[in-house]
N, CA, C and O atoms as a MOPAC input file, in Angstrom:
PM7 MOZYME 1SCF
protein

 N    -24.29000 1   -75.18500 1  -108.53700 1
 C    -25.58000 1   -75.08800 1  -109.19700 1
 C    -25.99900 1   -73.62400 1  -109.32400 1
 O    -26.34000 1   -73.17200 1  -110.41700 1
 N    -25.97600 1   -72.87900 1  -108.21500 1
 C    -26.37000 1   -71.46600 1  -108.25900 1
 C    -25.45800 1   -70.68900 1  -109.18600 1
 O    -25.91700 1   -69.82600 1  -109.93400 1
 N    -24.15900 1   -70.99000 1  -109.14300 1
 C    -23.18700 1   -70.29700 1  -109.98300 1
 C    -23.50300 1   -70.43500 1  -111.45900 1
 O    -23.41300 1   -69.46300 1  -112.20900 1
 N    -23.87600 1   -71.64600 1  -111.88700 1
 C    -24.22300 1   -71.86100 1  -113.29500 1
 C    -25.49500 1   -71.11900 1  -113.66300 1
 O    -25.58500 1   -70.53500 1  -114.74300 1
 N    -26.47300 1   -71.13900 1  -112.77900 1
 C    -27.72100 1   -70.41800 1  -113.04100 1
 C    -27.46600 1   -68.92700 1  -113.13300 1
 O    -28.00500 1   -68.25100 1  -114.01000 1
 N    -26.64700 1   -68.41500 1  -112.22900 1
 C    -26.32900 1   -66.99100 1  -112.22600 1
 C    -25.61300 1   -66.60400 1  -113.51200 1
 O    -25.93500 1   -65.58400 1  -114.12100 1
 N    -24.65200 1   -67.40700 1  -113.92200 1
 C    -23.90100 1   -67.12500 1  -115.14200 1
 C    -24.81900 1   -67.07600 1  -116.35000 1
 O    -24.63100 1   -66.24000 1  -117.23400 1
 N    -25.80300 1   -67.95300 1  -116.40200 1
 C    -26.73000 1   -67.99300 1  -117.52800 1
 C    -27.54200 1   -66.70700 1  -117.61800 1
 O    -27.87500 1   -66.27200 1  -118.72100 1
 N    -27.86600 1   -66.09100 1  -116.49000 1
 C    -28.70200 1   -64.89400 1  -116.48200 1
 C    -27.91400 1   -63.58800 1  -116.52900 1
 O    -28.51500 1   -62.52100 1  -116.65500 1
 N    -26.60600 1   -63.64100 1  -116.43100 1
 C    -25.81700 1   -62.41100 1  -116.42400 1
 C    -25.99600 1   -61.60200 1  -117.69900 1
 O    -25.82800 1   -60.38300 1  -117.68100 1
 N    -26.32800 1   -62.24800 1  -118.79500 1
 C    -26.54000 1   -61.54700 1  -120.04900 1
 C    -27.92900 1   -60.93400 1  -120.17200 1
 O    -28.19200 1   -60.20600 1  -121.13000 1
 N    -28.82300 1   -61.21000 1  -119.22900 1
 C    -30.19100 1   -60.68800 1  -119.26000 1
 C    -30.21900 1   -59.21000 1  -118.92300 1
 O    -29.39500 1   -58.72300 1  -118.14900 1
 N    -31.16800 1   -58.50300 1  -119.50700 1
 C    -31.43500 1   -57.12100 1  -119.11900 1
 C    -32.28900 1   -57.12700 1  -117.86200 1
 O    -33.05300 1   -58.06600 1  -117.63800 1
 N    -32.17000 1   -56.09200 1  -117.04200 1
 C    -33.01600 1   -55.97300 1  -115.85200 1
 C    -34.48800 1   -55.98800 1  -116.25300 1
 O    -35.32900 1   -56.53400 1  -115.53900 1
 N    -34.78900 1   -55.39000 1  -117.39400 1
 C    -36.16300 1   -55.31600 1  -117.89100 1
 C    -36.79800 1   -56.70500 1  -118.01400 1
 O    -38.00300 1   -56.86100 1  -117.81500 1
 N    -35.98700 1   -57.70500 1  -118.33900 1
 C    -36.50200 1   -59.04800 1  -118.53500 1
 C    -36.87700 1   -59.76600 1  -117.25300 1
 O    -37.64600 1   -60.72600 1  -117.29200 1
 N    -36.35400 1   -59.32600 1  -116.11600 1
 C    -36.62300 1   -60.04300 1  -114.86500 1
 C    -37.27100 1   -59.18000 1  -113.79100 1
 O    -37.64700 1   -59.68200 1  -112.73100 1
 N    -37.40100 1   -57.88100 1  -114.06300 1
 C    -37.94600 1   -56.99100 1  -113.03100 1
 C    -39.44900 1   -57.18600 1  -112.86100 1
 O    -40.11600 1   -57.75100 1  -113.72700 1
 N    -39.96300 1   -56.71700 1  -111.75000 1
 C    -41.39800 1   -56.70700 1  -111.48600 1
 C    -41.97800 1   -55.48100 1  -112.18500 1
 O    -41.63100 1   -54.34800 1  -111.85200 1
 N    -42.85200 1   -55.71000 1  -113.14500 1
 C    -43.41400 1   -54.60500 1  -113.92600 1
 C    -44.54000 1   -53.87000 1  -113.20100 1
 O    -44.94300 1   -52.78700 1  -113.62500 1
 N    -45.04600 1   -54.44100 1  -112.12300 1
 C    -46.13400 1   -53.82200 1  -111.36000 1
 C    -45.80200 1   -53.86700 1  -109.86800 1
 O    -46.44400 1   -54.59300 1  -109.10900 1
 N    -44.79800 1   -53.09000 1  -109.44800 1
 C    -44.38500 1   -53.14400 1  -108.04200 1
 C    -45.44800 1   -52.56700 1  -107.10900 1
 O    -46.24800 1   -51.71600 1  -107.49900 1
 N    -45.43500 1   -53.04700 1  -105.88300 1
 C    -46.31600 1   -52.51400 1  -104.85100 1
 C    -45.72700 1   -51.17700 1  -104.41500 1
 O    -44.53200 1   -51.07700 1  -104.13500 1
 N    -46.57000 1   -50.15800 1  -104.36000 1
 C    -46.09800 1   -48.82400 1  -103.99300 1
 C    -46.83600 1   -48.31400 1  -102.76400 1
 O    -47.91700 1   -48.78900 1  -102.41500 1
 N    -46.22500 1   -47.34500 1  -102.13100 1
 C    -46.80600 1   -46.74600 1  -100.93300 1
 C    -46.39400 1   -45.27800 1  -100.87000 1
 O    -45.35300 1   -44.88800 1  -101.39900 1
 N    -47.21500 1   -44.48400 1  -100.22400 1
 C    -46.93300 1   -43.06100 1  -100.03900 1
 C    -45.95900 1   -42.88000 1   -98.87900 1
 O    -45.96700 1   -43.67800 1   -97.94200 1
 N    -45.12500 1   -41.85200 1   -98.92600 1
 C    -44.23600 1   -41.59500 1   -97.79500 1
 C    -44.99700 1   -41.21500 1   -96.52800 1
 O    -44.43000 1   -41.25300 1   -95.43600 1
 N    -46.26600 1   -40.85400 1   -96.65400 1
 C    -47.08300 1   -40.48400 1   -95.49300 1
 C    -47.81400 1   -41.67100 1   -94.87100 1
 O    -48.49000 1   -41.50700 1   -93.85500 1
 N    -47.69500 1   -42.85400 1   -95.45400 1
 C    -48.37000 1   -44.04100 1   -94.92600 1
 C    -47.74000 1   -44.45200 1   -93.59700 1
 O    -46.55800 1   -44.20900 1   -93.35400 1
 N    -48.53600 1   -45.06900 1   -92.75600 1
 C    -48.03200 1   -45.53200 1   -91.45700 1
 C    -47.23400 1   -46.82600 1   -91.62900 1
 O    -47.35500 1   -47.51500 1   -92.64200 1
 N    -46.42200 1   -47.13900 1   -90.62600 1
 C    -45.69100 1   -48.40500 1   -90.64300 1
 C    -46.66200 1   -49.57400 1   -90.63200 1
 O    -46.39400 1   -50.61300 1   -91.23600 1
 N    -47.79100 1   -49.40900 1   -89.94500 1
 C    -48.80900 1   -50.46400 1   -89.90600 1
 C    -49.36700 1   -50.72300 1   -91.30600 1
 O    -49.53000 1   -51.87600 1   -91.70700 1
 N    -49.65800 1   -49.65500 1   -92.04700 1
 C    -50.14800 1   -49.80900 1   -93.42100 1
 C    -49.10300 1   -50.49800 1   -94.29500 1
 O    -49.42700 1   -51.38800 1   -95.08200 1
 N    -47.86000 1   -50.08400 1   -94.15100 1
 C    -46.78000 1   -50.66600 1   -94.94600 1
 C    -46.63200 1   -52.15600 1   -94.65300 1
 O    -46.51900 1   -52.96400 1   -95.57400 1
 N    -46.63300 1   -52.51700 1   -93.38100 1
 C    -46.50200 1   -53.92500 1   -92.99800 1
 C    -47.67300 1   -54.73800 1   -93.53100 1
 O    -47.48500 1   -55.85100 1   -94.02200 1
 N    -48.88400 1   -54.18900 1   -93.43800 1
 C    -50.07000 1   -54.89300 1   -93.92800 1
 C    -49.97500 1   -55.14200 1   -95.43700 1
 O    -50.31700 1   -56.22500 1   -95.91000 1
 N    -49.51600 1   -54.15000 1   -96.18200 1
 C    -49.36200 1   -54.32000 1   -97.63400 1
 C    -48.30700 1   -55.37000 1   -97.96200 1
 O    -48.49100 1   -56.18100 1   -98.87000 1
 N    -47.20600 1   -55.35100 1   -97.22300 1
 C    -46.15000 1   -56.33400 1   -97.46600 1
 C    -46.65800 1   -57.74800 1   -97.21400 1
 O    -46.36000 1   -58.66700 1   -97.97700 1
 N    -47.42100 1   -57.91700 1   -96.14800 1
 C    -47.97400 1   -59.23600 1   -95.83100 1
 C    -48.98800 1   -59.64500 1   -96.89300 1
 O    -48.94400 1   -60.76800 1   -97.39500 1
 N    -49.89300 1   -58.74300 1   -97.23400 1
 C    -50.94800 1   -59.03500 1   -98.21800 1
 C    -50.36400 1   -59.46300 1   -99.56200 1
 O    -50.87300 1   -60.38400 1  -100.20000 1
 N    -49.29300 1   -58.79000 1   -99.98800 1
 C    -48.73200 1   -59.05100 1  -101.31400 1
 C    -47.47900 1   -59.93100 1  -101.28000 1
 O    -46.84500 1   -60.15300 1  -102.31200 1
 N    -47.13000 1   -60.42700 1  -100.09900 1
 C    -45.95900 1   -61.31000 1   -99.93200 1
 C    -44.69300 1   -60.71000 1  -100.54500 1
 O    -43.99500 1   -61.36000 1  -101.32300 1
 N    -44.41200 1   -59.45700 1  -100.17700 1
 C    -43.20200 1   -58.79400 1  -100.67000 1
 C    -42.32800 1   -58.37600 1   -99.49100 1
 O    -42.82000 1   -58.19100 1   -98.37800 1
 N    -41.04800 1   -58.23200 1   -99.74100 1
 C    -40.08900 1   -57.82900 1   -98.71100 1
 C    -39.74400 1   -56.35300 1   -98.77400 1
 O    -39.15400 1   -55.80300 1   -97.84400 1
 N    -40.11800 1   -55.71200 1   -99.88400 1
 C    -39.83900 1   -54.27700 1  -100.03500 1
 C    -40.85600 1   -53.66000 1  -100.97500 1
 O    -41.47500 1   -54.33900 1  -101.79500 1
 N    -41.00900 1   -52.35100 1  -100.83000 1
 C    -41.95900 1   -51.60700 1  -101.65600 1
 C    -41.32400 1   -50.30600 1  -102.11400 1
 O    -40.42900 1   -49.76500 1  -101.46500 1
 N    -41.80800 1   -49.82000 1  -103.24700 1
 C    -41.37700 1   -48.51900 1  -103.75300 1
 C    -42.18800 1   -47.43900 1  -103.04200 1
 O    -43.41300 1   -47.52600 1  -102.95400 1
 N    -41.50100 1   -46.43400 1  -102.54400 1
 C    -42.16200 1   -45.27800 1  -101.93200 1
 C    -42.23400 1   -44.21600 1  -103.02500 1
 O    -41.21200 1   -43.80100 1  -103.57000 1
 N    -43.46300 1   -43.78000 1  -103.34000 1
 C    -43.64500 1   -42.86200 1  -104.46100 1
 C    -44.48500 1   -41.65700 1  -104.07300 1
 O    -45.35800 1   -41.72500 1  -103.20700 1
 N    -44.18800 1   -40.55100 1  -104.74600 1
 C    -45.01400 1   -39.34700 1  -104.68600 1
 C    -45.46300 1   -39.13600 1  -106.12200 1
 O    -44.65500 1   -38.82700 1  -106.99800 1
 N    -46.76400 1   -39.30600 1  -106.35800 1
 C    -47.24500 1   -39.30500 1  -107.73500 1
 C    -46.63700 1   -40.49600 1  -108.44200 1
 O    -46.82400 1   -41.63700 1  -108.01900 1
 N    -45.91200 1   -40.24000 1  -109.51100 1
 C    -45.22300 1   -41.32300 1  -110.22500 1
 C    -43.71700 1   -41.29600 1  -109.98300 1
 O    -42.96900 1   -42.04400 1  -110.61200 1
 N    -43.27700 1   -40.43500 1  -109.07300 1
 C    -41.84200 1   -40.29300 1  -108.81200 1
 C    -41.40100 1   -41.18700 1  -107.65100 1
 O    -41.95400 1   -41.11500 1  -106.55300 1
 N    -40.41200 1   -42.01700 1  -107.90500 1
 C    -39.82600 1   -42.86400 1  -106.87200 1
 C    -39.00000 1   -41.99800 1  -105.93500 1
 O    -38.09500 1   -41.28300 1  -106.36600 1
 N    -39.32700 1   -42.07000 1  -104.62800 1
 C    -38.57500 1   -41.27800 1  -103.65000 1
 C    -37.81400 1   -42.16200 1  -102.67000 1
 O    -37.03200 1   -41.66200 1  -101.86100 1
 N    -38.03700 1   -43.48000 1  -102.73600 1
 C    -37.32200 1   -44.37600 1  -101.84700 1
 C    -37.80400 1   -45.80400 1  -101.95400 1
 O    -38.73600 1   -46.11500 1  -102.69600 1
 N    -37.15100 1   -46.66200 1  -101.20200 1
 C    -37.50800 1   -48.07400 1  -101.09600 1
 C    -37.68500 1   -48.36500 1   -99.61200 1
 O    -36.84200 1   -47.99000 1   -98.79800 1
 N    -38.77900 1   -49.03100 1   -99.25900 1
 C    -39.03300 1   -49.41900 1   -97.87300 1
 C    -38.97000 1   -50.93900 1   -97.78900 1
 O    -39.69600 1   -51.63600 1   -98.49800 1
 N    -38.10500 1   -51.44800 1   -96.92300 1
 C    -37.93200 1   -52.88800 1   -96.75700 1
 C    -38.49400 1   -53.33500 1   -95.40900 1
 O    -38.61800 1   -52.53800 1   -94.48000 1
 N    -38.83300 1   -54.62600 1   -95.31900 1
 C    -39.30200 1   -55.18500 1   -94.04900 1
 C    -38.29200 1   -54.89400 1   -92.94600 1
 O    -38.66800 1   -54.56300 1   -91.82200 1
 N    -37.02500 1   -55.01800 1   -93.27200 1
 C    -35.96700 1   -54.77300 1   -92.28400 1
 C    -36.04900 1   -53.34500 1   -91.76100 1
 O    -35.80300 1   -53.11200 1   -90.57700 1
 N    -36.38900 1   -52.38500 1   -92.61300 1
 C    -36.53300 1   -50.99300 1   -92.17400 1
 C    -37.62500 1   -50.88000 1   -91.11200 1
 O    -37.45900 1   -50.18400 1   -90.11100 1
 N    -38.73700 1   -51.56900 1   -91.33900 1
 C    -39.85500 1   -51.53200 1   -90.38600 1
 C    -39.44700 1   -52.19100 1   -89.07500 1
 O    -39.70300 1   -51.65200 1   -87.99900 1
 N    -38.81500 1   -53.35100 1   -89.16600 1
 C    -38.37800 1   -54.06500 1   -87.96200 1
 C    -37.39000 1   -53.22100 1   -87.16300 1
 O    -37.49600 1   -53.13500 1   -85.94000 1
 N    -36.43100 1   -52.60000 1   -87.84400 1
 C    -35.45300 1   -51.74900 1   -87.15400 1
 C    -36.13300 1   -50.57900 1   -86.45300 1
 O    -35.76900 1   -50.23600 1   -85.32800 1
 N    -37.10900 1   -49.96700 1   -87.10300 1
 C    -37.80600 1   -48.82700 1   -86.50700 1
 C    -38.61200 1   -49.25400 1   -85.28100 1
 O    -38.61900 1   -48.55000 1   -84.27100 1
 N    -39.28400 1   -50.38700 1   -85.35900 1
 C    -40.03600 1   -50.90300 1   -84.20900 1
 C    -39.08300 1   -51.17200 1   -83.04800 1
 O    -39.38600 1   -50.83300 1   -81.90400 1
 N    -37.93000 1   -51.78200 1   -83.33900 1
 C    -36.94700 1   -52.08400 1   -82.30300 1
 C    -36.43800 1   -50.80300 1   -81.64100 1
 O    -36.30100 1   -50.74600 1   -80.41900 1
 N    -36.15700 1   -49.77200 1   -82.45100 1
 C    -35.65400 1   -48.50700 1   -81.89800 1
 C    -36.67700 1   -47.83300 1   -80.99000 1
 O    -36.30100 1   -47.14800 1   -80.03900 1
 N    -37.94900 1   -48.01700 1   -81.26800 1
 C    -39.00900 1   -47.33200 1   -80.51700 1
 C    -39.38800 1   -48.04100 1   -79.22300 1
 O    -40.13500 1   -47.47100 1   -78.42700 1
 N    -38.90900 1   -49.25700 1   -78.97500 1
 C    -39.33600 1   -49.96000 1   -77.76100 1
 C    -38.58800 1   -49.50800 1   -76.54500 1
 O    -38.83500 1   -50.00600 1   -75.44700 1

């Protein structure tokens, strides 16, 4: 089932399925702020931006790994 669905969408452009209004965060934001935004908007990752320039992607896993390293 998944294979057929995937095959049907392989011809799609990324533009057709991407999120046109991604949640963004500053690289200076705290992990607490990032986690709160992810929970509020039900997202697993966010674009890290300076002005309008993408400087990285922050994922829930990144936050969890950092918390684990600090304990």
